[in-house]
Amino acid sequence: MAAADLDRRQADYGDGSVHIHETEPWDRSQSYIPRGNPVVSKLASIGLTLAKNQSFDVVFSFYLEPYAVAGHMVSQALNLPHVVRTAGSDAGRLWKQPQLKPLYDLVFRAAAFVWTGRSTVQQLAAAGMEKDRLRGGAAFAIPEEIFSPEGPALDVAALTQEISDDAEFAPTQMGTFKPGIRYFGIYGKPRENKGLHDLLQALGRLSGSPTDFGLLIMGQMAARERPGFDALVNELGIAGQIVQIPFLPHWRVPEFIRRCVAVCCLERDFPIKIHRPVIAREVMLCGGCLVGSAEIIRKLPSPERLIDGYNCVAIEDVHNHDDLAARLGAILDEPERGAEIGKRARDYALDQQRDWRGAQVLEGILAEACGQKDHSSVKPPGAKMDWGDVLLGALPEEKKQTVQKAVNSAPGTLARIEEIHTGLKALADAGDKASIPIMEAAALDLYIKTAENEFSAKAGTAADDPLFRLEFDGWALRNADIGALVPRQFGAIECYPFEYDATDLLEARARGKLPADLKSGPTNLVILNQSGAEAIRIFVIDDFSAGILKLCAGQFPVSAIAGQLDDHRNPDRNLETGIVEVVESLLATGLIKLGK
């Protein structure tokens, strides 16, 4: 690690600081029978040694082995609260091993809190752990100021020279970097189930390509993987095109991504279903062209917003090496299209983590473990008043009694909100303007409850696949291509007009409180009901977008929509440009598909 990187690991923030204390590398002085590296003992010893000179409030460990086990030992020895964070492979694989599970159960039971994924929360609760000590969700955001398209690309030649001069790291480097050619990249744990061998097979099929290319690997291969890797690259005749470098510090990963024409994340047939690798998100946040297995892409947040050929390159069957080779060859031939995919990928990645509060949630959990006031950890919400009662309470007493006369159904039911909506509509139709926003709030709830009932009834039908909903002659969409394509609604869509801002109404419904001053519209509430989805999806769009959405019926191409929208012309923008922008937005949010 470079001196500048070593310095960067220590940070002082004024009100707090970060200091890293490392275990020593294994040597013969630590040997014992049976042979092993005593990492748990070394980590626990660091904690106990530090406690001699300073006081601690809480122990936090991330990953069961060795960190949570060592953290448990330190917390028990010092009588400190212990907060455990799990990942995918430890909770999904290690915890299931009969030889390890009893100890991990003890670590979980002794912890003040366990912070983990939703499915693991359910498993821990089923195993008997108190639910009030379980915290779920709230992923960490990737630092956007570091993982961005702007910044230097990795100087591989300088790095490999630096590595070759270091006796410890020299064996981890292979190959000679060739400036001026395009490199595909892969990083993390270069293993067969990460798609490495499939990638090599595809590159072997490209070896006769007129465009020179290479493969840049960042990561250290397990000893058992090396012979098979070496044999395969020699058999395929691509050994001279491969450069391998060791892991770099996390903040230098963007340099690696910027160096590559595309970065591959081809994990397939992975045994741990809850595994959610962050690599794909890092690539997209940097504006890189992601070549990902459909298995990985479908595990990303809001997968319905990811589209092959639009903001990623999705490989349905990684074992189909001819298809994978064709996609990689297309990227080499048209790197500018890959760059457009990368730009849209960054938009997606930024939007997904916009409200992620992992650091704040962790701070709240640690404070709560210490007995301090909890400012930010996520707790179950208290019981809310029935939305129908909220709406009735917003009416003057006389009008409330008038509406209530026709309300006979149980609170929270679809029938009851229908009855309330009918009564409110009668007031509005009689000229009571003050009842209109309350009526619209009832209508919004009515539409959503109806869609939820229909969604439940639709369970078991064939799934719509949002990943492959772009059909055209090419591999990557450019904005100039959109006009010739035919838009179609993707799933069952209902669009309801509102006089008031439906976003305000949705927020009021979520809070269980109707504000006195709702913003005026017009707006449109769009409800998308797709088979295969986990729930209905709700959008709010303007009249211009709603008009275009209604015309997305597979009848004519995008370029012909303008002729149908004379009444929707907005003098502040070019109509054709505005239509393309809206169509692209509808595509990106999952409401439509585009085809020939």
Coordinates of C-alpha atoms in Angstrom, one line a residue:
M1 CA 0.0 0.0 0.0
A2 CA 1.4 3.4 -1.0
A3 CA 2.4 5.8 1.8
A4 CA -0.4 8.2 0.9
D5 CA -2.9 5.4 1.3
L6 CA -1.5 4.4 4.6
D7 CA -1.9 8.0 5.9
R8 CA -5.5 8.1 4.6
R9 CA -6.6 5.3 6.8
Q10 CA -6.2 7.5 9.9
A11 CA -8.7 10.3 10.0
D12 CA -9.6 13.1 12.5
Y13 CA -13.0 14.8 12.1
G14 CA -12.8 17.2 15.0
D15 CA -15.6 15.7 17.0
G16 CA -14.3 12.2 16.3
S17 CA -11.5 10.2 14.7
V18 CA -10.7 6.8 13.1
H19 CA -7.6 4.8 14.1
I20 CA -6.7 1.4 12.7
H21 CA -4.9 -1.2 14.7
E22 CA -3.7 -4.1 12.7
T23 CA -2.8 -7.7 13.6
E24 CA 0.7 -8.8 12.7
P25 CA 1.3 -11.1 9.8
W26 CA 1.5 -14.8 10.6
D27 CA 5.0 -16.2 11.2
R28 CA 6.5 -19.2 12.9
S29 CA 6.4 -17.6 16.3
Q30 CA 2.6 -17.9 16.2
S31 CA 2.6 -21.6 15.2
Y32 CA 0.7 -24.2 17.1
I33 CA -0.9 -27.6 16.4
P34 CA -3.1 -27.9 14.5
R35 CA -1.6 -25.2 12.3
G36 CA -3.6 -22.0 11.8
N37 CA -3.5 -18.2 12.0
P38 CA -4.9 -17.2 15.5
V39 CA -6.7 -14.2 14.1
V40 CA -9.5 -14.3 16.7
S41 CA -7.0 -14.3 19.5
K42 CA -5.0 -11.5 17.9
L43 CA -8.0 -9.3 17.3
A44 CA -9.3 -9.8 20.8
S45 CA -5.9 -9.1 22.3
I46 CA -5.7 -5.7 20.4
G47 CA -9.0 -4.7 22.0
L48 CA -7.9 -5.8 25.5
T49 CA -4.6 -4.0 25.1
L50 CA -6.2 -0.7 23.9
A51 CA -8.6 -0.9 26.9
K52 CA -5.7 -0.5 29.3
N53 CA -5.1 3.0 28.2
Q54 CA -8.5 4.4 27.2
S55 CA -12.1 3.7 28.0
F56 CA -14.7 2.4 25.5
D57 CA -18.5 2.7 25.3
V58 CA -19.4 0.0 22.9
V59 CA -17.9 -2.8 20.7
F60 CA -19.0 -2.9 17.0
S61 CA -18.1 -5.8 14.8
F62 CA -18.9 -6.4 11.1
Y63 CA -19.0 -10.0 10.0
L64 CA -19.2 -13.1 12.2
E65 CA -15.8 -14.6 11.6
P66 CA -13.4 -13.6 13.0
Y67 CA -14.7 -10.1 14.0
A68 CA -18.0 -10.8 15.8
V69 CA -16.4 -13.7 17.7
A70 CA -13.4 -11.5 18.8
G71 CA -15.8 -8.6 19.5
H72 CA -17.9 -10.9 21.7
M73 CA -14.8 -11.9 23.7
V74 CA -13.8 -8.3 24.3
S75 CA -17.3 -7.1 25.2
Q76 CA -17.7 -9.9 27.7
A77 CA -14.2 -9.3 29.2
L78 CA -14.8 -5.5 29.5
N79 CA -18.6 -5.7 30.3
L80 CA -19.4 -3.6 27.3
P81 CA -22.4 -3.7 24.9
H82 CA -21.7 -5.4 21.6
V83 CA -23.4 -4.5 18.3
V84 CA -23.1 -7.1 15.6
R85 CA -23.5 -6.4 11.8
T86 CA -23.8 -9.4 9.5
A87 CA -23.3 -9.6 5.7
G88 CA -24.6 -12.1 3.2
S89 CA -22.1 -14.9 3.3
D90 CA -21.7 -15.2 7.0
A91 CA -25.4 -15.3 7.9
G92 CA -26.2 -17.2 4.7
R93 CA -23.4 -19.8 4.9
L94 CA -21.3 -19.8 8.0
W95 CA -24.2 -19.6 10.4
K96 CA -25.7 -22.7 8.8
Q97 CA -22.6 -24.9 9.6
P98 CA -23.4 -27.2 12.5
Q99 CA -19.8 -26.9 13.8
L100 CA -20.1 -23.1 14.0
K101 CA -23.7 -22.3 14.7
P102 CA -23.7 -22.9 18.5
L103 CA -21.0 -20.3 19.0
Y104 CA -22.6 -17.8 16.6
D105 CA -25.9 -18.3 18.4
L106 CA -24.2 -17.4 21.6
V107 CA -22.7 -14.2 20.0
F108 CA -26.1 -13.2 18.7
R109 CA -27.9 -13.8 22.1
A110 CA -25.2 -11.9 24.0
A111 CA -25.3 -8.9 21.6
A112 CA -27.0 -5.7 22.6
F113 CA -28.3 -5.4 19.0
V114 CA -27.9 -7.4 15.8
W115 CA -28.1 -5.3 12.6
T116 CA -28.7 -7.4 9.5
G117 CA -30.8 -7.9 6.4
R118 CA -34.6 -8.4 6.5
S119 CA -34.5 -12.2 5.9
T120 CA -31.9 -12.7 8.6
V121 CA -33.9 -10.6 11.0
Q122 CA -36.8 -13.1 10.4
Q123 CA -34.5 -16.1 10.9
L124 CA -33.1 -14.7 14.2
A125 CA -36.6 -13.9 15.5
A126 CA -37.7 -17.5 14.6
A127 CA -34.6 -18.8 16.4
G128 CA -35.9 -17.1 19.6
M129 CA -33.9 -13.8 19.7
E130 CA -35.9 -10.9 21.1
K131 CA -37.3 -8.8 18.3
D132 CA -36.5 -5.5 20.1
R133 CA -32.8 -6.3 19.8
L134 CA -33.0 -6.8 16.0
R135 CA -32.4 -4.0 13.5
G136 CA -32.9 -4.5 9.8
G137 CA -32.4 -2.6 6.5
A138 CA -30.6 0.8 6.1
A139 CA -27.8 0.0 3.7
F140 CA -24.6 2.2 3.6
A141 CA -24.4 4.7 0.8
I142 CA -21.3 4.5 -1.4
P143 CA -19.3 7.8 -1.2
E144 CA -20.4 9.7 -4.3
E145 CA -17.6 12.2 -4.2
I146 CA -15.1 9.3 -4.5
F147 CA -17.0 6.9 -6.8
S148 CA -17.6 9.3 -9.7
P149 CA -16.8 9.5 -13.4
E150 CA -14.4 12.4 -12.7
G151 CA -10.9 11.6 -11.5
P152 CA -7.8 9.8 -12.7
A153 CA -7.7 6.4 -14.3
L154 CA -5.4 3.9 -12.8
D155 CA -1.8 4.1 -13.9
V156 CA -1.4 0.4 -14.2
A157 CA 2.2 0.6 -15.6
A158 CA 3.4 2.6 -12.6
L159 CA 1.5 0.3 -10.2
T160 CA 2.9 -2.9 -11.6
Q161 CA 6.4 -1.5 -11.4
E162 CA 5.7 -0.6 -7.7
I163 CA 4.4 -4.1 -7.1
S164 CA 7.4 -5.8 -8.7
D165 CA 9.7 -3.9 -6.4
D166 CA 7.8 -5.3 -3.3
A167 CA 8.8 -8.8 -2.3
E168 CA 5.5 -9.4 -0.5
F169 CA 3.2 -8.4 -3.4
A170 CA 5.3 -9.3 -6.4
P171 CA 3.8 -12.8 -6.6
T172 CA 0.3 -11.4 -6.8
Q173 CA 1.0 -9.6 -10.1
M174 CA 1.0 -11.2 -13.5
G175 CA 1.1 -10.0 -17.1
T176 CA 2.4 -6.8 -18.8
F177 CA 0.1 -3.8 -19.2
K178 CA -0.1 -2.4 -22.8
P179 CA -1.0 1.3 -22.9
G180 CA -3.4 2.3 -25.7
I181 CA -5.5 -0.8 -25.8
R182 CA -8.9 -1.3 -24.2
Y183 CA -9.2 -3.4 -21.1
F184 CA -12.2 -5.2 -19.7
G185 CA -12.1 -5.3 -15.9
I186 CA -13.1 -7.7 -13.2
Y187 CA -12.5 -7.3 -9.5
G188 CA -13.3 -8.8 -6.1
K189 CA -12.8 -12.5 -5.6
P190 CA -11.8 -13.9 -9.0
R191 CA -13.4 -17.3 -8.8
E192 CA -15.3 -19.6 -11.2
N193 CA -18.7 -18.9 -9.6
K194 CA -18.0 -15.2 -10.1
G195 CA -18.0 -15.9 -13.8
L196 CA -14.2 -15.6 -14.3
H197 CA -13.9 -18.8 -16.4
D198 CA -16.9 -17.8 -18.5
L199 CA -15.4 -14.4 -19.1
L200 CA -12.1 -16.1 -20.2
Q201 CA -14.0 -18.4 -22.6
A202 CA -15.7 -15.4 -24.1
L203 CA -12.5 -13.5 -24.5
G204 CA -10.9 -16.5 -26.1
R205 CA -13.6 -16.3 -28.8
L206 CA -12.6 -12.6 -29.4
S207 CA -8.9 -13.4 -29.8
G208 CA -9.2 -12.8 -33.5
S209 CA -10.9 -9.4 -33.1
P210 CA -9.4 -6.5 -35.1
T211 CA -9.6 -4.4 -32.0
D212 CA -6.8 -5.2 -29.5
F213 CA -8.1 -5.8 -26.0
G214 CA -7.0 -7.1 -22.6
L215 CA -8.4 -8.2 -19.3
L216 CA -7.5 -6.4 -16.1
I217 CA -8.1 -8.4 -12.9
M218 CA -7.9 -6.8 -9.5
G219 CA -7.9 -9.4 -6.7
Q220 CA -6.0 -12.3 -5.3
M221 CA -6.9 -15.8 -6.5
A222 CA -7.2 -18.6 -4.0
A223 CA -4.4 -21.2 -4.4
R224 CA -6.8 -23.9 -5.4
E225 CA -8.2 -21.7 -8.2
R226 CA -4.8 -20.9 -9.8
P227 CA -3.9 -24.1 -11.6
G228 CA -7.3 -24.2 -13.4
F229 CA -7.0 -20.5 -14.3
D230 CA -3.5 -20.8 -15.7
A231 CA -4.4 -23.9 -17.7
L232 CA -7.5 -22.2 -19.2
V233 CA -5.8 -19.0 -20.3
N234 CA -3.0 -21.0 -21.9
E235 CA -5.4 -23.3 -23.7
L236 CA -7.3 -20.3 -25.0
G237 CA -4.1 -18.5 -26.0
I238 CA -4.9 -15.3 -24.2
A239 CA -2.3 -15.4 -21.4
G240 CA -0.5 -12.4 -23.0
Q241 CA -3.7 -10.3 -22.8
I242 CA -4.2 -10.6 -19.0
V243 CA -2.9 -8.4 -16.3
Q244 CA -3.5 -9.1 -12.7
I245 CA -2.9 -6.7 -9.8
P246 CA -3.6 -7.1 -6.1
F247 CA -6.5 -5.5 -4.2
L248 CA -6.3 -1.7 -3.9
P249 CA -7.7 0.3 -1.0
H250 CA -11.4 1.0 -1.5
W251 CA -11.0 4.6 -2.3
R252 CA -8.7 3.7 -5.3
V253 CA -11.3 1.3 -6.8
P254 CA -12.7 4.2 -9.0
E255 CA -9.3 4.5 -10.6
F256 CA -9.6 0.9 -11.7
I257 CA -13.1 1.3 -13.0
R258 CA -12.2 4.4 -15.0
R259 CA -9.3 2.5 -16.6
C260 CA -11.7 -0.2 -18.1
V261 CA -13.9 0.1 -21.2
A262 CA -16.4 -2.1 -19.2
V263 CA -16.4 -3.9 -15.9
C264 CA -17.8 -7.4 -15.6
C265 CA -19.8 -8.7 -12.6
L266 CA -20.8 -12.2 -13.8
E267 CA -21.6 -14.0 -10.6
R268 CA -23.9 -17.0 -11.4
D269 CA -25.3 -20.0 -9.7
F270 CA -24.3 -18.5 -6.4
P271 CA -25.3 -20.7 -3.5
I272 CA -26.2 -17.8 -1.0
K273 CA -29.4 -16.3 -2.2
I274 CA -29.2 -13.3 0.2
H275 CA -25.8 -12.3 -1.2
R276 CA -25.8 -8.7 -2.4
P277 CA -22.4 -7.7 -3.7
V278 CA -21.7 -4.0 -3.8
I279 CA -19.4 -4.2 -6.9
A280 CA -22.1 -3.6 -9.5
R281 CA -23.3 -0.5 -7.6
E282 CA -19.7 0.8 -7.4
V283 CA -19.2 0.4 -11.2
M284 CA -22.5 2.2 -12.0
L285 CA -21.9 5.0 -9.6
C286 CA -18.6 5.7 -11.4
G287 CA -20.4 5.9 -14.7
G288 CA -18.9 2.6 -15.8
C289 CA -20.4 0.3 -18.4
L290 CA -21.5 -2.7 -16.3
V291 CA -21.6 -6.1 -17.9
G292 CA -23.6 -8.1 -15.3
S293 CA -25.2 -11.5 -15.0
A294 CA -29.0 -11.2 -14.9
E295 CA -28.7 -13.0 -11.5
I296 CA -26.6 -10.1 -10.0
I297 CA -28.6 -7.3 -11.7
R298 CA -31.9 -8.7 -10.3
K299 CA -30.5 -8.5 -6.8
L300 CA -29.8 -4.7 -7.1
P301 CA -32.1 -2.2 -5.5
S302 CA -35.2 -1.4 -7.6
P303 CA -34.3 -4.0 -10.3
E304 CA -37.3 -2.9 -12.3
R305 CA -35.4 0.2 -13.2
L306 CA -32.5 -1.7 -14.8
I307 CA -32.8 -2.3 -18.5
D308 CA -30.4 -4.3 -20.7
G309 CA -29.0 -2.0 -23.4
Y310 CA -30.1 1.1 -21.5
N311 CA -28.3 1.4 -18.2
C312 CA -26.5 -2.0 -18.1
V313 CA -25.5 -4.9 -20.3
A314 CA -27.3 -7.9 -18.9
I315 CA -26.2 -11.4 -19.6
E316 CA -29.1 -13.8 -19.2
D317 CA -27.0 -17.0 -19.5
V318 CA -23.4 -16.5 -18.5
H319 CA -22.7 -20.1 -19.7
N320 CA -23.5 -19.0 -23.2
H321 CA -20.0 -17.9 -24.1
D322 CA -20.8 -17.1 -27.7
D323 CA -23.5 -14.6 -26.6
L324 CA -21.2 -13.1 -24.0
A325 CA -18.4 -12.8 -26.5
A326 CA -20.8 -11.0 -28.9
R327 CA -21.8 -8.5 -26.2
L328 CA -18.1 -7.8 -25.3
G329 CA -17.2 -7.4 -29.0
A330 CA -20.0 -4.9 -29.4
I331 CA -18.5 -2.8 -26.6
L332 CA -15.1 -2.9 -28.2
D333 CA -16.6 -1.8 -31.5
E334 CA -18.8 1.0 -30.1
P335 CA -17.3 2.2 -26.8
E336 CA -19.2 5.5 -27.1
R337 CA -22.5 3.5 -26.7
G338 CA -21.0 1.8 -23.6
A339 CA -20.2 5.3 -22.3
E340 CA -23.9 6.3 -22.7
I341 CA -24.9 3.2 -20.8
G342 CA -22.5 4.3 -18.0
K343 CA -24.0 7.8 -17.8
R344 CA -27.5 6.4 -17.3
A345 CA -26.2 3.8 -14.8
R346 CA -24.8 6.6 -12.7
D347 CA -28.2 8.4 -12.7
Y348 CA -29.8 5.1 -11.5
A349 CA -27.1 4.5 -8.8
L350 CA -27.4 8.1 -7.5
D351 CA -31.1 7.9 -7.3
Q352 CA -31.1 4.6 -5.5
Q353 CA -29.0 5.7 -2.5
R354 CA -30.4 9.3 -2.3
D355 CA -32.1 8.6 1.0
W356 CA -29.9 5.8 2.4
R357 CA -29.0 6.5 6.0
G358 CA -26.8 3.6 7.0
A359 CA -24.2 5.7 8.8
Q360 CA -26.9 7.6 10.7
V361 CA -28.8 4.4 11.6
L362 CA -25.5 2.8 12.9
E363 CA -24.9 5.9 15.0
G364 CA -28.3 5.6 16.5
I365 CA -27.9 1.9 17.2
L366 CA -24.6 2.4 18.9
A367 CA -26.0 5.3 21.0
E368 CA -28.9 3.1 22.0
A369 CA -26.6 0.3 23.0
C370 CA -24.7 2.7 25.3
G371 CA -28.0 3.7 26.9
Q372 CA -27.9 7.2 25.3
K373 CA -30.9 8.8 23.6
D374 CA -31.5 7.2 20.2
H375 CA -31.8 9.8 17.5
S376 CA -31.8 7.9 14.3
S377 CA -32.2 4.1 14.5
V378 CA -35.2 2.7 12.8
K379 CA -38.1 1.7 15.1
P380 CA -41.5 0.3 14.3
P381 CA -44.0 3.1 13.9
G382 CA -46.8 3.5 16.4
A383 CA -50.4 2.7 15.5
K384 CA -51.9 5.3 13.1
M385 CA -55.5 6.5 13.0
D386 CA -57.6 4.9 10.3
W387 CA -57.3 7.1 7.2
G388 CA -61.0 7.2 6.7
D389 CA -61.4 8.6 10.3
V390 CA -58.7 11.2 9.5
L391 CA -60.7 12.4 6.5
L392 CA -64.0 12.5 8.4
G393 CA -62.2 14.5 11.1
A394 CA -61.2 17.1 8.6
L395 CA -64.9 18.0 7.9
P396 CA -67.0 20.5 9.8
E397 CA -69.2 18.6 12.3
E398 CA -72.4 19.0 10.3
K399 CA -70.9 17.7 7.1
K400 CA -69.1 14.9 8.9
Q401 CA -72.4 13.6 10.3
T402 CA -73.9 13.8 6.8
V403 CA -71.2 11.6 5.3
Q404 CA -71.1 9.2 8.3
K405 CA -74.8 8.3 7.8
A406 CA -73.8 6.2 4.8
V407 CA -70.7 4.7 6.4
N408 CA -71.4 1.2 7.7
S409 CA -68.2 -0.9 7.0
A410 CA -65.3 -1.7 9.3
P411 CA -62.3 0.7 9.5
G412 CA -59.5 0.1 7.1
T413 CA -61.5 -1.8 4.6
L414 CA -62.0 -1.0 0.9
A415 CA -65.8 -0.9 1.4
R416 CA -65.5 1.8 4.1
I417 CA -63.3 4.1 2.0
E418 CA -65.7 3.6 -0.9
E419 CA -68.6 4.8 1.3
I420 CA -66.6 7.8 2.6
H421 CA -65.6 8.7 -1.0
T422 CA -69.2 8.5 -2.1
G423 CA -70.3 10.9 0.6
L424 CA -67.5 13.3 0.0
K425 CA -68.2 13.3 -3.8
A426 CA -71.8 14.2 -3.1
L427 CA -70.7 17.2 -1.1
A428 CA -68.3 18.3 -3.9
D429 CA -71.0 17.8 -6.6
A430 CA -73.3 20.0 -4.5
G431 CA -70.8 22.8 -4.8
D432 CA -68.8 22.4 -1.5
K433 CA -65.3 23.3 -2.8
A434 CA -63.8 22.8 0.6
S435 CA -64.5 19.1 0.5
I436 CA -62.7 18.6 -2.9
P437 CA -59.2 18.0 -1.4
I438 CA -60.6 15.7 1.2
M439 CA -62.5 13.8 -1.5
E440 CA -59.3 13.5 -3.5
A441 CA -57.5 12.1 -0.5
A442 CA -60.3 9.5 -0.2
A443 CA -60.1 8.8 -3.9
L444 CA -56.3 8.2 -3.7
D445 CA -56.8 5.7 -0.9
L446 CA -59.6 4.0 -2.8
Y447 CA -57.5 3.6 -5.9
I448 CA -54.5 2.2 -4.0
K449 CA -56.6 -0.2 -2.0
T450 CA -58.4 -1.4 -5.1
A451 CA -55.1 -2.0 -6.9
E452 CA -53.6 -3.8 -3.9
N453 CA -56.6 -6.2 -3.9
E454 CA -56.2 -6.8 -7.7
F455 CA -52.5 -7.3 -7.2
S456 CA -53.1 -10.1 -4.6
A457 CA -55.6 -11.7 -7.0
K458 CA -52.9 -11.6 -9.8
A459 CA -50.4 -13.7 -7.8
G460 CA -49.1 -16.7 -9.6
T461 CA -49.4 -15.3 -13.1
A462 CA -46.4 -15.2 -15.5
A463 CA -43.9 -12.6 -14.5
D464 CA -43.1 -9.6 -16.6
D465 CA -39.3 -9.3 -17.0
P466 CA -38.4 -5.6 -16.8
L467 CA -34.7 -6.3 -17.5
F468 CA -35.3 -7.3 -21.1
R469 CA -38.0 -4.8 -22.3
L470 CA -35.9 -3.0 -24.9
E471 CA -36.1 -4.5 -28.3
F472 CA -34.3 -2.9 -31.3
D473 CA -31.6 -3.5 -33.8
G474 CA -28.6 -2.9 -31.7
W475 CA -27.0 -3.7 -28.3
A476 CA -27.1 -0.3 -26.6
L477 CA -29.7 2.5 -26.9
R478 CA -28.8 6.0 -27.9
N479 CA -31.2 8.9 -27.5
A480 CA -31.2 9.3 -31.2
D481 CA -32.7 5.8 -31.5
I482 CA -35.8 6.5 -29.4
G483 CA -37.9 8.2 -32.1
A484 CA -38.0 5.2 -34.3
L485 CA -39.1 2.8 -31.5
V486 CA -42.7 2.0 -30.6
P487 CA -43.7 2.5 -26.9
R488 CA -46.0 0.1 -25.1
Q489 CA -47.3 0.2 -21.5
F490 CA -45.5 -2.4 -19.4
G491 CA -48.0 -4.1 -17.1
A492 CA -51.5 -3.1 -16.0
I493 CA -51.5 0.7 -15.6
E494 CA -54.2 3.0 -14.3
C495 CA -53.9 6.8 -14.5
Y496 CA -56.1 9.0 -12.3
P497 CA -56.2 12.8 -12.7
F498 CA -56.2 15.0 -9.5
E499 CA -56.8 18.7 -9.0
Y500 CA -54.4 18.7 -6.1
D501 CA -50.8 17.5 -5.8
A502 CA -51.0 13.8 -5.5
T503 CA -47.5 13.7 -4.0
D504 CA -48.8 15.8 -1.1
L505 CA -51.7 13.4 -0.7
L506 CA -49.5 10.4 -0.7
E507 CA -47.2 11.9 2.0
A508 CA -50.3 12.9 4.0
R509 CA -51.6 9.3 3.8
A510 CA -48.2 7.9 4.9
R511 CA -48.2 10.3 7.9
G512 CA -51.8 9.7 8.8
K513 CA -52.5 13.4 8.9
L514 CA -54.1 15.7 6.3
P515 CA -52.5 19.2 6.1
A516 CA -54.6 22.3 6.0
D517 CA -52.9 23.6 2.8
L518 CA -52.4 21.1 0.0
K519 CA -50.6 22.2 -3.1
S520 CA -52.8 22.6 -6.2
G521 CA -52.3 20.4 -9.3
P522 CA -53.1 19.3 -11.8
T523 CA -51.3 16.0 -11.3
N524 CA -51.9 12.4 -12.2
L525 CA -51.6 9.3 -9.9
V526 CA -50.3 6.3 -11.9
I527 CA -50.6 2.8 -10.4
L528 CA -48.5 0.0 -12.0
N529 CA -49.6 -3.6 -11.4
Q530 CA -47.0 -6.0 -12.8
S531 CA -47.1 -9.8 -12.5
G532 CA -43.9 -11.0 -10.8
A533 CA -43.4 -7.8 -8.8
E534 CA -43.4 -7.7 -5.0
A535 CA -46.1 -5.0 -4.8
I536 CA -47.9 -2.4 -6.8
R537 CA -45.8 0.7 -7.7
I538 CA -47.1 4.3 -7.5
F539 CA -46.0 7.3 -9.5
V540 CA -47.1 11.0 -9.8
I541 CA -46.7 12.6 -13.2
D542 CA -47.9 15.8 -14.8
D543 CA -50.5 16.2 -17.5
F544 CA -48.0 16.2 -20.4
S545 CA -46.5 12.9 -19.3
A546 CA -49.9 11.4 -18.6
G547 CA -51.0 12.3 -22.2
I548 CA -47.9 10.6 -23.6
L549 CA -48.3 7.5 -21.3
K550 CA -51.9 7.0 -22.6
L551 CA -50.5 7.0 -26.2
C552 CA -48.0 4.3 -25.4
A553 CA -50.2 1.6 -26.8
G554 CA -48.0 0.0 -29.4
Q555 CA -49.8 1.8 -32.3
F556 CA -47.0 4.2 -33.6
P557 CA -43.4 5.2 -32.9
V558 CA -42.3 7.9 -30.5
S559 CA -41.7 10.3 -33.5
A560 CA -45.5 10.2 -34.3
I561 CA -46.7 11.1 -30.8
A562 CA -46.3 14.8 -31.4
G563 CA -49.1 14.7 -34.0
Q564 CA -51.5 13.5 -31.3
L565 CA -50.5 16.1 -28.6
D566 CA -51.4 19.5 -30.1
D567 CA -53.5 20.4 -27.0
H568 CA -50.5 19.5 -24.7
R569 CA -48.0 21.8 -26.4
N570 CA -45.8 23.6 -23.8
P571 CA -44.5 26.8 -25.3
D572 CA -41.5 26.7 -23.0
R573 CA -40.0 23.6 -24.6
N574 CA -39.6 21.9 -28.0
L575 CA -42.4 19.4 -28.3
E576 CA -40.4 16.6 -30.0
T577 CA -37.6 17.0 -27.5
G578 CA -40.0 17.1 -24.6
I579 CA -41.7 13.9 -25.8
V580 CA -38.4 12.0 -26.0
E581 CA -37.5 13.2 -22.5
V582 CA -40.8 11.9 -21.1
V583 CA -40.6 8.6 -23.0
E584 CA -37.1 8.0 -21.6
S585 CA -38.3 8.9 -18.1
L586 CA -41.3 6.5 -18.5
L587 CA -38.9 3.8 -19.7
A588 CA -36.4 4.3 -16.8
T589 CA -39.1 4.2 -14.2
G590 CA -40.6 0.9 -15.5
L591 CA -43.9 2.1 -16.9
I592 CA -43.2 1.3 -20.6
K593 CA -41.1 -0.8 -22.9
L594 CA -39.8 0.1 -26.3
G595 CA -39.7 -2.1 -29.4
K596 CA -39.9 -2.3 -33.1

